[in-house]
């Protein structure tokens, strides 16, 4: 994206893989929830996301030791001009789909047009920026990007999934399906147990097995994904060895629940992996489309009422760190950094978009005394609510003009989120706010989230070291009314739109970082979420015969680089 790739054209493998990893054996992964579709490219349904990387491939693939650098996968060559107004991909002559049919320029153009017209909103947004696509030969495709003013677009197109034209029905593409898809990737779908499990097997004719970008990856002959509806059942299944790798995010469980026999005798191993990525924003999300959250003062007051110190100590063994940035823990975060000249110039047309303390980089999330009954925090919240027109009336906070109580629903789907919501609700009730907590199953939660049918939900946005077009999908004004986008809070801010446009047109890493920090400042100042917390490292538990490579990527642990000892 910026600068030059770190690896030379003749590199043999990525540094974060074991190029001699044994092939073979079976990996079983456990997931929470359910699924009803094998199509991950559409809004409808709950898809099996693993299909994207295991079955379908793209023209280029990420190097996970760099912020955003792509190397050839289906494409053996890529050409672009200094302005990135055009990009041309040449397809590897050996590239084939799993049925042996060659991948052609026609498949690439077909995929682009299909996803532009019928794919998820992010695909439609990205691919509509292409002015023209044309085949320059059977294996060569050219995209004209004139007028897009988007320097990330050639990379986005490089990551576009390539679907087989001969095996894809455009007329029914937007319908959910459990029919095994046809792709060019290392695996094919072997079997499906609707809503419960999917089994993938290695394609013995996979065209890319000897390419440098794939060396040391995709080491298992079979990968099975099992879904669990209940969080406790999900963990118990791991204890019993029903799946091999578990990512843990609950400090209470990490500290106290891994004393079972297999963990004591070394058959289960707990590991912490470093990551250079932003820590992500986990939060309770305000749906600002709802009148109750339309007032920034109300949102700010509710943020003040989240008692992180009490929750972290009493529920989480003090293992979490408080999140105060959408790009926490990286150079992209505004925290502790005053806005530079580039940021100030970018934000100058929007003088009210950023609070002074956020502009100075001196802001921090509210800190309580940890008692669970911090009177100073309560008073600060009530003062802010008074500015918004609310006053206590018999212990209930009501709007002075309408008499309506301040009440809203927190929608959750897991036991962990329910426990957190209950703890938050106790603080809200002390301020006279009347929260309701509704627990729904994973299917209903996803349906309501997609349609923005909620007051408040827990959510997490993960970020890379090179945020780009997806930021418009997360926070852009155009996505606020687009069901299926990840703009769950309903942000409609010209300042946000301007900072996203600036990061997309940045030609240097310095200008790019400034634009992202400016975006971070606007989002934090808008109080669109109640920021929660993050872990300083990635926690992963594994059964000991499943092994990771010695080196960890900049992005943290990558399951596609693991293998089974002895290949069993």
Coordinates of C-alpha atoms in Angstrom, one line a residue:
X1 CA 0.0 0.0 0.0
X2 CA 2.9 2.4 0.9
X3 CA 6.5 1.8 0.0
X4 CA 7.9 -1.4 -1.4
X5 CA 7.3 -5.1 -0.5
X6 CA 9.7 -6.5 2.1
X7 CA 10.3 -9.7 0.2
X8 CA 12.1 -10.2 -3.1
X9 CA 10.4 -11.8 -6.1
X10 CA 12.3 -15.0 -5.6
X11 CA 11.5 -15.5 -1.9
X12 CA 11.0 -19.1 -0.9
X13 CA 8.4 -18.8 2.0
X14 CA 7.0 -16.4 4.5
X15 CA 9.0 -16.0 7.8
X16 CA 6.1 -17.0 10.0
X17 CA 5.6 -20.5 8.6
X18 CA 7.4 -23.8 9.0
X19 CA 8.3 -24.6 5.4
X20 CA 8.9 -28.2 6.4
X21 CA 5.7 -28.6 8.4
X22 CA 4.3 -32.2 7.9
X23 CA 1.2 -32.6 5.8
X24 CA -1.7 -34.7 6.9
X25 CA -4.1 -35.4 9.7
X26 CA -7.2 -33.7 10.8
X27 CA -8.0 -30.3 12.5
X28 CA -11.3 -29.8 14.3
X29 CA -12.3 -26.2 15.1
X30 CA -15.2 -25.3 17.4
X31 CA -17.3 -22.2 16.7
X32 CA -20.1 -20.6 18.7
X33 CA -23.5 -20.1 16.9
X34 CA -24.8 -21.7 13.8
X35 CA -24.9 -21.3 10.0
X36 CA -27.4 -21.7 7.2
X37 CA -25.4 -20.9 4.1
X38 CA -22.1 -21.7 2.3
X39 CA -22.2 -18.4 0.5
X40 CA -20.1 -15.8 2.4
X41 CA -20.5 -13.1 -0.2
X42 CA -24.1 -12.1 0.3
X43 CA -26.2 -10.4 3.1
X44 CA -28.7 -13.1 3.4
X45 CA -28.1 -15.9 5.9
X46 CA -25.4 -16.8 8.3
X47 CA -22.5 -18.1 6.3
X48 CA -19.6 -20.4 6.9
X49 CA -16.8 -17.7 6.8
X50 CA -14.0 -20.3 6.4
X51 CA -15.2 -21.0 2.9
X52 CA -13.7 -17.7 1.8
X53 CA -10.0 -18.6 2.4
X54 CA -10.1 -22.3 2.2
X55 CA -12.2 -22.9 -0.9
X56 CA -12.1 -19.6 -2.8
X57 CA -8.9 -17.7 -3.6
X58 CA -8.1 -14.2 -4.8
X59 CA -5.6 -12.8 -7.3
X60 CA -3.2 -11.7 -4.6
X61 CA -2.6 -12.8 -0.9
X62 CA -1.4 -10.9 2.2
X63 CA 2.0 -11.0 3.6
X64 CA 1.2 -11.0 7.4
X65 CA 4.5 -9.5 8.5
X66 CA 3.7 -6.2 6.8
X67 CA 0.9 -3.6 7.3
X68 CA -0.6 -4.1 3.9
X69 CA 1.5 -5.8 1.2
X70 CA 0.1 -8.4 -1.3
X71 CA 2.0 -11.1 -3.2
X72 CA 0.9 -13.1 -6.2
X73 CA -1.6 -15.9 -5.8
X74 CA -3.9 -16.6 -8.7
X75 CA -2.1 -13.7 -10.4
X76 CA 1.6 -14.2 -11.3
X77 CA 2.0 -10.5 -12.3
X78 CA 0.4 -7.2 -11.4
X79 CA 1.0 -3.8 -13.1
X80 CA -0.1 -0.4 -12.1
X81 CA 0.8 3.3 -12.8
X82 CA 2.1 5.8 -10.2
X83 CA -1.4 7.3 -9.8
X84 CA -3.0 3.8 -9.5
X85 CA -5.6 4.8 -12.1
X86 CA -5.3 1.4 -13.8
X87 CA -4.3 -2.1 -12.7
X88 CA -3.6 -5.2 -14.8
X89 CA -3.4 -8.7 -13.5
X90 CA -1.9 -11.7 -15.4
X91 CA -3.2 -15.0 -14.2
X92 CA -0.8 -17.9 -13.4
X93 CA -1.0 -20.3 -16.3
X94 CA -1.3 -23.2 -13.9
X95 CA -4.2 -21.8 -11.9
X96 CA -7.3 -24.0 -12.1
X97 CA -10.5 -24.5 -10.2
X98 CA -10.9 -27.7 -8.2
X99 CA -12.7 -29.4 -11.2
X100 CA -9.6 -28.8 -13.3
X101 CA -11.0 -25.9 -15.4
X102 CA -8.5 -23.1 -15.9
X103 CA -9.0 -19.8 -14.1
X104 CA -9.4 -17.1 -16.8
X105 CA -9.7 -13.4 -17.2
X106 CA -13.4 -14.0 -17.9
X107 CA -13.8 -15.5 -14.4
X108 CA -12.2 -12.5 -12.9
X109 CA -14.5 -10.0 -14.7
X110 CA -17.5 -12.2 -14.0
X111 CA -16.7 -12.2 -10.3
X112 CA -16.2 -8.5 -10.2
X113 CA -19.5 -7.8 -11.9
X114 CA -21.5 -10.3 -9.9
X115 CA -20.2 -9.1 -6.5
X116 CA -20.6 -5.4 -7.6
X117 CA -24.3 -6.0 -8.4
X118 CA -25.3 -8.8 -6.0
X119 CA -22.7 -9.0 -3.2
X120 CA -22.5 -7.7 0.3
X121 CA -22.6 -3.8 0.6
X122 CA -18.8 -3.6 1.0
X123 CA -18.3 -5.4 -2.3
X124 CA -20.8 -3.2 -4.0
X125 CA -19.2 -0.1 -2.7
X126 CA -15.6 -1.1 -3.6
X127 CA -16.2 -2.6 -7.0
X128 CA -18.6 0.1 -8.2
X129 CA -15.6 2.4 -8.3
X130 CA -14.2 0.6 -11.3
X131 CA -14.9 2.5 -14.5
X132 CA -14.3 -0.4 -16.8
X133 CA -13.0 -4.0 -16.8
X134 CA -11.7 -5.7 -19.9
X135 CA -9.9 -8.9 -20.8
X136 CA -6.6 -8.3 -22.7
X137 CA -6.3 -12.0 -23.4
X138 CA -7.3 -15.3 -21.9
X139 CA -5.2 -14.8 -18.8
X140 CA -4.9 -11.0 -18.6
X141 CA -7.5 -8.6 -17.2
X142 CA -7.3 -4.8 -16.9
X143 CA -9.3 -2.6 -14.5
X144 CA -9.7 1.1 -15.4
X145 CA -9.9 3.0 -12.1
X146 CA -10.1 6.6 -13.5
X147 CA -11.9 9.0 -11.3
X148 CA -11.9 6.6 -8.2
X149 CA -9.3 8.7 -6.4
X150 CA -8.6 5.6 -4.3
X151 CA -5.1 4.3 -4.0
X152 CA -6.1 1.2 -2.1
X153 CA -8.4 0.0 -4.9
X154 CA -5.8 -2.0 -6.8
X155 CA -5.1 -3.9 -3.6
X156 CA -8.8 -4.4 -2.9
X157 CA -9.3 -5.8 -6.4
X158 CA -6.3 -8.1 -5.8
X159 CA -8.1 -9.5 -2.7
X160 CA -11.4 -10.0 -4.6
X161 CA -12.6 -13.6 -4.5
X162 CA -12.5 -15.3 -7.9
X163 CA -15.6 -17.4 -8.6
X164 CA -16.0 -19.9 -11.5
X165 CA -18.3 -18.5 -14.2
X166 CA -19.1 -22.0 -15.4
X167 CA -20.3 -23.2 -12.0
X168 CA -22.0 -20.0 -10.6
X169 CA -25.7 -19.2 -11.2
X170 CA -26.1 -15.4 -11.1
X171 CA -29.9 -15.7 -11.0
X172 CA -29.8 -17.4 -7.6
X173 CA -26.6 -15.9 -6.2
X174 CA -28.3 -13.9 -3.5
X175 CA -30.1 -16.9 -2.1
X176 CA -28.7 -18.9 0.8
X177 CA -27.4 -22.4 -0.2
X178 CA -25.8 -25.4 1.4
X179 CA -24.6 -26.7 -2.0
X180 CA -20.8 -27.2 -1.8
X181 CA -19.2 -24.4 -3.7
X182 CA -16.5 -24.7 -6.4
X183 CA -13.3 -22.7 -5.9
X184 CA -9.6 -22.8 -6.7
X185 CA -8.4 -23.0 -3.1
X186 CA -6.6 -25.8 -1.2
X187 CA -9.8 -27.4 0.1
X188 CA -13.2 -28.6 -1.1
X189 CA -16.4 -29.0 0.9
X190 CA -16.7 -32.7 1.6
X191 CA -19.9 -32.8 3.8
X192 CA -22.4 -30.5 5.5
X193 CA -24.6 -31.1 8.5
X194 CA -26.9 -28.1 8.3
X195 CA -26.3 -25.7 11.2
X196 CA -24.0 -28.1 13.0
X197 CA -20.8 -28.9 11.1
X198 CA -18.9 -28.6 7.8
X199 CA -16.0 -30.8 6.8
X200 CA -13.4 -29.7 4.2
X201 CA -10.8 -32.0 2.6
X202 CA -7.6 -31.1 0.8
X203 CA -7.9 -31.0 -3.0
X204 CA -5.2 -33.4 -4.2
X205 CA -5.1 -31.5 -7.5
X206 CA -4.7 -28.1 -6.0
X207 CA -2.7 -26.0 -8.4
X208 CA -1.0 -23.8 -5.8
X209 CA 0.5 -26.3 -3.4
X210 CA 4.1 -25.6 -4.5
X211 CA 3.9 -21.8 -4.7
X212 CA 6.1 -19.9 -2.3
X213 CA 3.2 -18.0 -0.9
X214 CA 1.6 -21.3 0.1
X215 CA 4.7 -23.1 1.4
X216 CA 4.1 -24.2 5.0
X217 CA 0.4 -23.3 4.9
X218 CA -2.7 -25.5 4.7
X219 CA -1.1 -28.5 6.3
X220 CA -4.1 -30.6 7.3
X221 CA -5.7 -33.1 5.0
X222 CA -9.1 -32.6 6.7
X223 CA -10.6 -29.6 8.5
X224 CA -13.9 -29.9 10.4
X225 CA -15.8 -27.0 11.8
X226 CA -18.3 -27.8 14.6
X227 CA -20.8 -25.2 15.9
X228 CA -22.1 -25.0 19.4
X229 CA -25.2 -23.0 20.5
X230 CA -24.2 -22.6 24.1
X231 CA -21.0 -21.0 25.5
X232 CA -20.6 -23.6 28.3
X233 CA -21.1 -26.5 25.9
X234 CA -18.5 -24.9 23.6
X235 CA -15.9 -24.9 26.3
X236 CA -16.8 -28.4 27.7
X237 CA -16.4 -29.7 24.1
X238 CA -12.8 -28.4 24.1
X239 CA -12.1 -30.0 27.5
X240 CA -13.2 -33.3 26.1
X241 CA -11.0 -33.0 23.1
X242 CA -13.8 -32.6 20.6
X243 CA -12.0 -29.7 18.9
X244 CA -8.3 -28.8 18.8
X245 CA -7.8 -25.0 19.2
X246 CA -9.6 -22.5 21.4
X247 CA -9.1 -18.7 21.4
X248 CA -9.9 -17.5 24.9
X249 CA -11.1 -14.0 25.7
X250 CA -12.5 -14.6 29.2
X251 CA -9.9 -13.9 31.9
X252 CA -11.9 -15.7 34.5
X253 CA -12.0 -18.9 32.4
X254 CA -8.3 -18.5 31.5
X255 CA -7.3 -18.2 35.1
X256 CA -9.6 -20.8 36.7
X257 CA -11.1 -23.2 34.2
X258 CA -8.0 -24.8 32.7
X259 CA -7.3 -27.1 35.7
X260 CA -8.8 -30.1 34.0
X261 CA -6.6 -33.3 33.7
X262 CA -5.5 -32.8 30.1
X263 CA -4.3 -29.3 30.9
X264 CA -2.5 -30.4 34.1
X265 CA -0.6 -33.2 32.4
X266 CA 0.4 -31.2 29.4
X267 CA -1.9 -32.6 26.8
X268 CA -3.6 -29.2 26.6
X269 CA -1.2 -26.2 26.3
X270 CA -2.0 -22.5 27.1
X271 CA -0.1 -20.0 25.0
X272 CA 0.0 -16.2 24.7
X273 CA 0.9 -14.9 21.2
X274 CA 2.1 -11.3 20.6
X275 CA 0.4 -9.2 18.0
X276 CA 1.4 -5.9 16.3
X277 CA -2.2 -5.2 15.3
X278 CA -4.4 -2.5 16.8
X279 CA -6.3 -4.2 19.7
X280 CA -9.7 -3.5 18.1
X281 CA -12.7 -1.8 19.6
X282 CA -15.0 -4.0 21.7
X283 CA -17.9 -1.9 22.9
X284 CA -21.5 -1.5 23.7
X285 CA -22.9 0.2 20.6
X286 CA -25.4 3.1 20.7
X287 CA -27.8 2.9 17.8
X288 CA -28.0 6.7 17.2
X289 CA -30.9 6.1 14.8
X290 CA -33.0 5.7 17.9
X291 CA -34.2 8.9 19.5
X292 CA -33.0 7.8 23.0
X293 CA -29.4 8.0 21.7
X294 CA -29.6 10.9 19.3
X295 CA -28.2 13.3 21.9
X296 CA -24.4 13.2 22.3
X297 CA -24.7 14.4 25.9
X298 CA -26.8 11.3 26.8
X299 CA -24.3 9.0 25.2
X300 CA -21.4 10.7 27.0
X301 CA -23.2 10.3 30.3
X302 CA -23.8 6.6 29.7
X303 CA -20.1 6.1 28.8
X304 CA -19.2 7.6 32.2
X305 CA -21.4 5.1 34.0
X306 CA -19.5 2.0 32.7
X307 CA -17.4 1.0 35.8
X308 CA -14.5 -0.7 34.2
X309 CA -12.4 -0.8 37.3
X310 CA -15.0 -2.7 39.3
X311 CA -15.8 -5.1 36.4
X312 CA -12.2 -5.8 35.6
X313 CA -11.3 -6.6 39.2
X314 CA -14.4 -8.6 40.2
X315 CA -15.1 -10.4 36.9
X316 CA -11.8 -10.6 35.0
X317 CA -8.9 -10.9 37.5
X318 CA -7.6 -7.5 36.5
X319 CA -6.3 -9.0 33.2
X320 CA -8.0 -6.6 30.8
X321 CA -6.8 -3.1 29.7
X322 CA -9.2 -0.3 29.0
X323 CA -9.7 0.7 25.4
X324 CA -9.7 4.4 24.5
X325 CA -9.1 4.3 20.8
X326 CA -10.5 2.6 17.7
X327 CA -6.8 1.7 16.9
X328 CA -5.6 1.0 20.4
X329 CA -2.0 0.1 21.0
X330 CA -0.7 1.0 17.5
X331 CA 0.9 4.0 15.8
X332 CA -2.6 4.7 14.3
X333 CA -4.1 5.6 17.7
X334 CA -4.5 9.3 18.7
X335 CA -4.0 8.5 22.4
X336 CA -1.1 10.4 24.0
X337 CA -0.4 12.2 20.7
X338 CA -1.4 15.8 20.0
X339 CA -2.8 16.4 16.5
X340 CA -0.1 17.2 14.0
X341 CA -0.3 19.9 11.3
X342 CA -1.8 17.5 8.7
X343 CA -4.5 16.4 11.1
X344 CA -5.4 20.0 12.1
X345 CA -5.6 21.0 8.4
X346 CA -7.8 18.0 7.7
X347 CA -10.1 18.8 10.6
X348 CA -10.2 22.6 10.2
X349 CA -13.5 22.6 8.2
X350 CA -15.2 20.7 11.1
X351 CA -14.4 22.8 14.2
X352 CA -16.9 21.1 16.4
X353 CA -16.1 17.5 15.4
X354 CA -13.3 16.9 17.9
X355 CA -13.1 17.7 21.6
X356 CA -10.1 19.9 22.7
X357 CA -8.7 17.2 25.0
X358 CA -9.0 14.6 22.1
X359 CA -7.3 17.0 19.8
X360 CA -4.5 17.4 22.3
X361 CA -4.2 13.7 22.8
X362 CA -4.7 14.1 26.6
X363 CA -8.1 12.3 26.8
X364 CA -8.6 9.0 28.6
X365 CA -11.6 6.8 29.4
X366 CA -13.3 7.6 32.7
X367 CA -11.7 6.0 35.8
X368 CA -13.8 5.0 38.8
X369 CA -12.7 4.3 42.4
X370 CA -13.4 0.6 41.8
X371 CA -16.0 0.4 44.5
X372 CA -19.0 -0.2 42.2
X373 CA -20.6 2.9 43.8
X374 CA -18.4 5.8 42.7
X375 CA -20.4 8.9 43.7
X376 CA -18.1 11.3 41.7
X377 CA -18.7 9.3 38.5
X378 CA -22.4 9.2 39.2
X379 CA -22.6 13.0 39.7
X380 CA -20.6 13.7 36.5
X381 CA -23.0 11.5 34.6
X382 CA -26.1 13.1 36.1
X383 CA -24.8 16.6 35.4
X384 CA -24.3 15.7 31.8
X385 CA -27.8 14.2 31.6
X386 CA -29.2 17.4 33.2
X387 CA -27.8 19.3 30.3
X388 CA -29.7 17.0 28.0
X389 CA -32.9 17.8 29.8
X390 CA -33.2 14.9 32.2
X391 CA -33.9 14.9 36.0
X392 CA -34.5 12.3 38.7
X393 CA -38.1 11.8 39.6
X394 CA -38.7 9.3 42.4
X395 CA -35.5 7.4 41.5
X396 CA -36.3 7.3 37.8
X397 CA -34.6 9.6 35.3
X398 CA -37.2 11.4 33.2
X399 CA -37.1 14.0 30.5
X400 CA -38.3 17.2 32.0
X401 CA -40.3 18.2 28.9
X402 CA -42.0 14.9 28.1
X403 CA -41.9 13.0 31.3
X404 CA -40.6 10.0 29.5
X405 CA -38.1 7.8 31.4
X406 CA -34.7 7.1 29.9
X407 CA -34.9 3.5 29.0
X408 CA -33.4 1.2 26.4
X409 CA -32.8 -2.4 25.6
X410 CA -29.4 -4.1 25.5
X411 CA -29.6 -7.0 23.1
X412 CA -27.1 -9.9 23.7
X413 CA -26.7 -13.5 22.6
X414 CA -23.9 -15.1 24.8
X415 CA -23.7 -15.8 28.5
X416 CA -20.6 -13.7 28.8
X417 CA -22.2 -10.6 27.2
X418 CA -25.3 -11.2 29.4
X419 CA -23.1 -11.1 32.5
X420 CA -21.4 -8.0 31.4
X421 CA -24.7 -6.3 30.5
X422 CA -26.1 -7.1 33.9
X423 CA -23.1 -5.5 35.6
X424 CA -23.4 -2.4 33.4
X425 CA -27.2 -2.3 34.1
X426 CA -26.5 -2.0 37.9
X427 CA -24.5 1.2 37.3
X428 CA -27.2 2.6 34.9
X429 CA -29.9 1.9 37.5
X430 CA -28.1 3.9 40.1
X431 CA -28.5 6.9 37.8
X432 CA -32.2 6.2 37.4
X433 CA -31.9 4.8 33.9
X434 CA -34.1 1.8 33.2
X435 CA -32.3 -0.7 31.0
X436 CA -33.7 -4.0 29.8
X437 CA -31.5 -6.9 28.8
X438 CA -32.9 -9.3 26.1
X439 CA -31.1 -12.5 25.4
X440 CA -31.7 -14.0 21.9
X441 CA -30.2 -16.9 20.0
X442 CA -27.4 -16.3 17.5
X443 CA -29.7 -16.3 14.5
X444 CA -32.1 -13.7 15.8
X445 CA -29.2 -11.6 17.1
X446 CA -27.5 -11.5 13.6
X447 CA -30.8 -10.8 11.9
X448 CA -31.5 -7.9 14.1
X449 CA -28.0 -6.6 13.9
X450 CA -28.0 -6.6 10.1
X451 CA -31.3 -4.7 10.1
X452 CA -30.2 -2.2 12.8
X453 CA -33.1 -3.4 14.9
X454 CA -31.7 -2.7 18.4
X455 CA -31.1 0.0 20.9
X456 CA -27.7 -1.2 22.1
X457 CA -25.6 -4.3 21.3
X458 CA -22.1 -5.5 22.1
X459 CA -19.8 -5.6 19.0
X460 CA -16.2 -5.7 18.1
X461 CA -14.4 -4.1 15.2
X462 CA -11.0 -5.5 14.5
X463 CA -8.5 -3.3 12.6
X464 CA -5.4 -3.9 10.5
X465 CA -2.3 -1.7 10.3
X466 CA -3.5 -0.4 7.0
X467 CA -7.2 0.5 7.4
X468 CA -8.8 1.5 4.1
X469 CA -12.1 1.1 2.2
X470 CA -13.7 -0.9 4.9
X471 CA -13.7 2.2 7.1
X472 CA -16.5 3.6 4.9
X473 CA -18.3 0.3 5.5
X474 CA -17.8 0.7 9.3
X475 CA -18.5 4.4 9.8
X476 CA -19.2 6.2 6.4
X477 CA -22.5 8.2 6.1
X478 CA -23.5 6.2 3.0
X479 CA -23.4 2.9 5.0
X480 CA -25.5 4.2 7.9
X481 CA -28.7 3.3 6.0
X482 CA -27.4 0.2 4.3
X483 CA -28.6 -3.0 6.0
X484 CA -25.7 -5.4 6.3
X485 CA -23.1 -2.7 6.7
X486 CA -21.0 -2.6 10.0
X487 CA -22.0 1.0 10.7
X488 CA -24.2 -0.3 13.5
X489 CA -24.2 3.0 15.4
X490 CA -25.5 4.9 12.4
X491 CA -22.7 7.5 12.1
X492 CA -23.5 10.2 9.6
X493 CA -20.6 12.7 10.0
X494 CA -19.0 14.8 7.2
X495 CA -15.8 14.9 9.3
X496 CA -15.7 11.1 9.4
X497 CA -16.3 11.0 5.6
X498 CA -13.5 13.5 5.0
X499 CA -10.9 11.6 7.1
X500 CA -11.8 8.3 5.4
X501 CA -11.3 10.0 2.0
X502 CA -8.0 11.4 3.1
X503 CA -6.6 8.0 4.3
X504 CA -7.6 6.5 0.9
X505 CA -5.8 9.1 -1.1
X506 CA -2.7 9.3 1.0
X507 CA 0.5 8.7 -0.9
X508 CA 2.9 8.5 2.0
X509 CA 2.7 6.5 5.2
X510 CA 3.1 9.7 7.2
X511 CA 0.0 11.3 5.6
X512 CA -1.9 8.0 6.0
X513 CA -1.2 7.7 9.7
X514 CA -2.3 11.4 10.2
X515 CA -5.6 10.7 8.4
X516 CA -6.3 7.6 10.5
X517 CA -5.5 9.4 13.8
X518 CA -7.9 12.2 12.7
X519 CA -10.6 9.6 12.1
X520 CA -9.9 8.1 15.5
X521 CA -10.3 11.5 17.1
X522 CA -13.7 12.2 15.4
X523 CA -15.1 8.8 16.4
X524 CA -14.0 9.0 20.0
X525 CA -15.4 12.6 20.3
X526 CA -18.7 11.4 19.0
X527 CA -19.3 8.9 21.8
X528 CA -20.8 6.4 19.5
X529 CA -19.9 3.5 21.7
X530 CA -19.2 2.6 25.3
X531 CA -15.6 1.4 24.9
X532 CA -14.8 -1.8 26.8
X533 CA -11.4 -3.4 27.1
X534 CA -8.8 -5.5 25.4
X535 CA -6.1 -8.2 26.2
X536 CA -2.5 -7.2 25.7
X537 CA -1.8 -10.6 23.9
X538 CA -3.7 -13.3 22.1
X539 CA -4.7 -16.2 24.3
X540 CA -4.9 -19.6 22.6
X541 CA -5.3 -23.1 24.2
X542 CA -4.5 -26.1 22.0
X543 CA -4.3 -29.9 22.3
X544 CA -0.5 -30.5 22.3
X545 CA -0.3 -32.6 19.1
X546 CA -1.5 -29.6 17.1
X547 CA 1.5 -27.3 16.7
X548 CA 2.2 -23.7 15.7
X549 CA 5.4 -22.5 13.9
X550 CA 8.2 -21.0 16.0
X551 CA 7.7 -17.5 14.6
X552 CA 4.5 -15.4 15.1
X553 CA 3.4 -13.0 12.4
X554 CA 2.9 -9.3 12.9
X555 CA -0.8 -10.2 12.8
X556 CA -0.5 -12.7 15.6
X557 CA -1.3 -16.4 15.4
X558 CA -2.5 -17.9 12.0
X559 CA -4.3 -21.3 12.1
X560 CA -3.4 -21.9 8.5
X561 CA 0.2 -22.2 9.4
X562 CA -0.3 -24.9 12.1
X563 CA 0.1 -28.7 11.6
X564 CA -0.5 -31.9 13.5
X565 CA 2.6 -33.7 14.9
X566 CA 3.2 -36.9 13.0
X567 CA 0.6 -35.9 10.5
X568 CA -2.1 -38.0 12.2

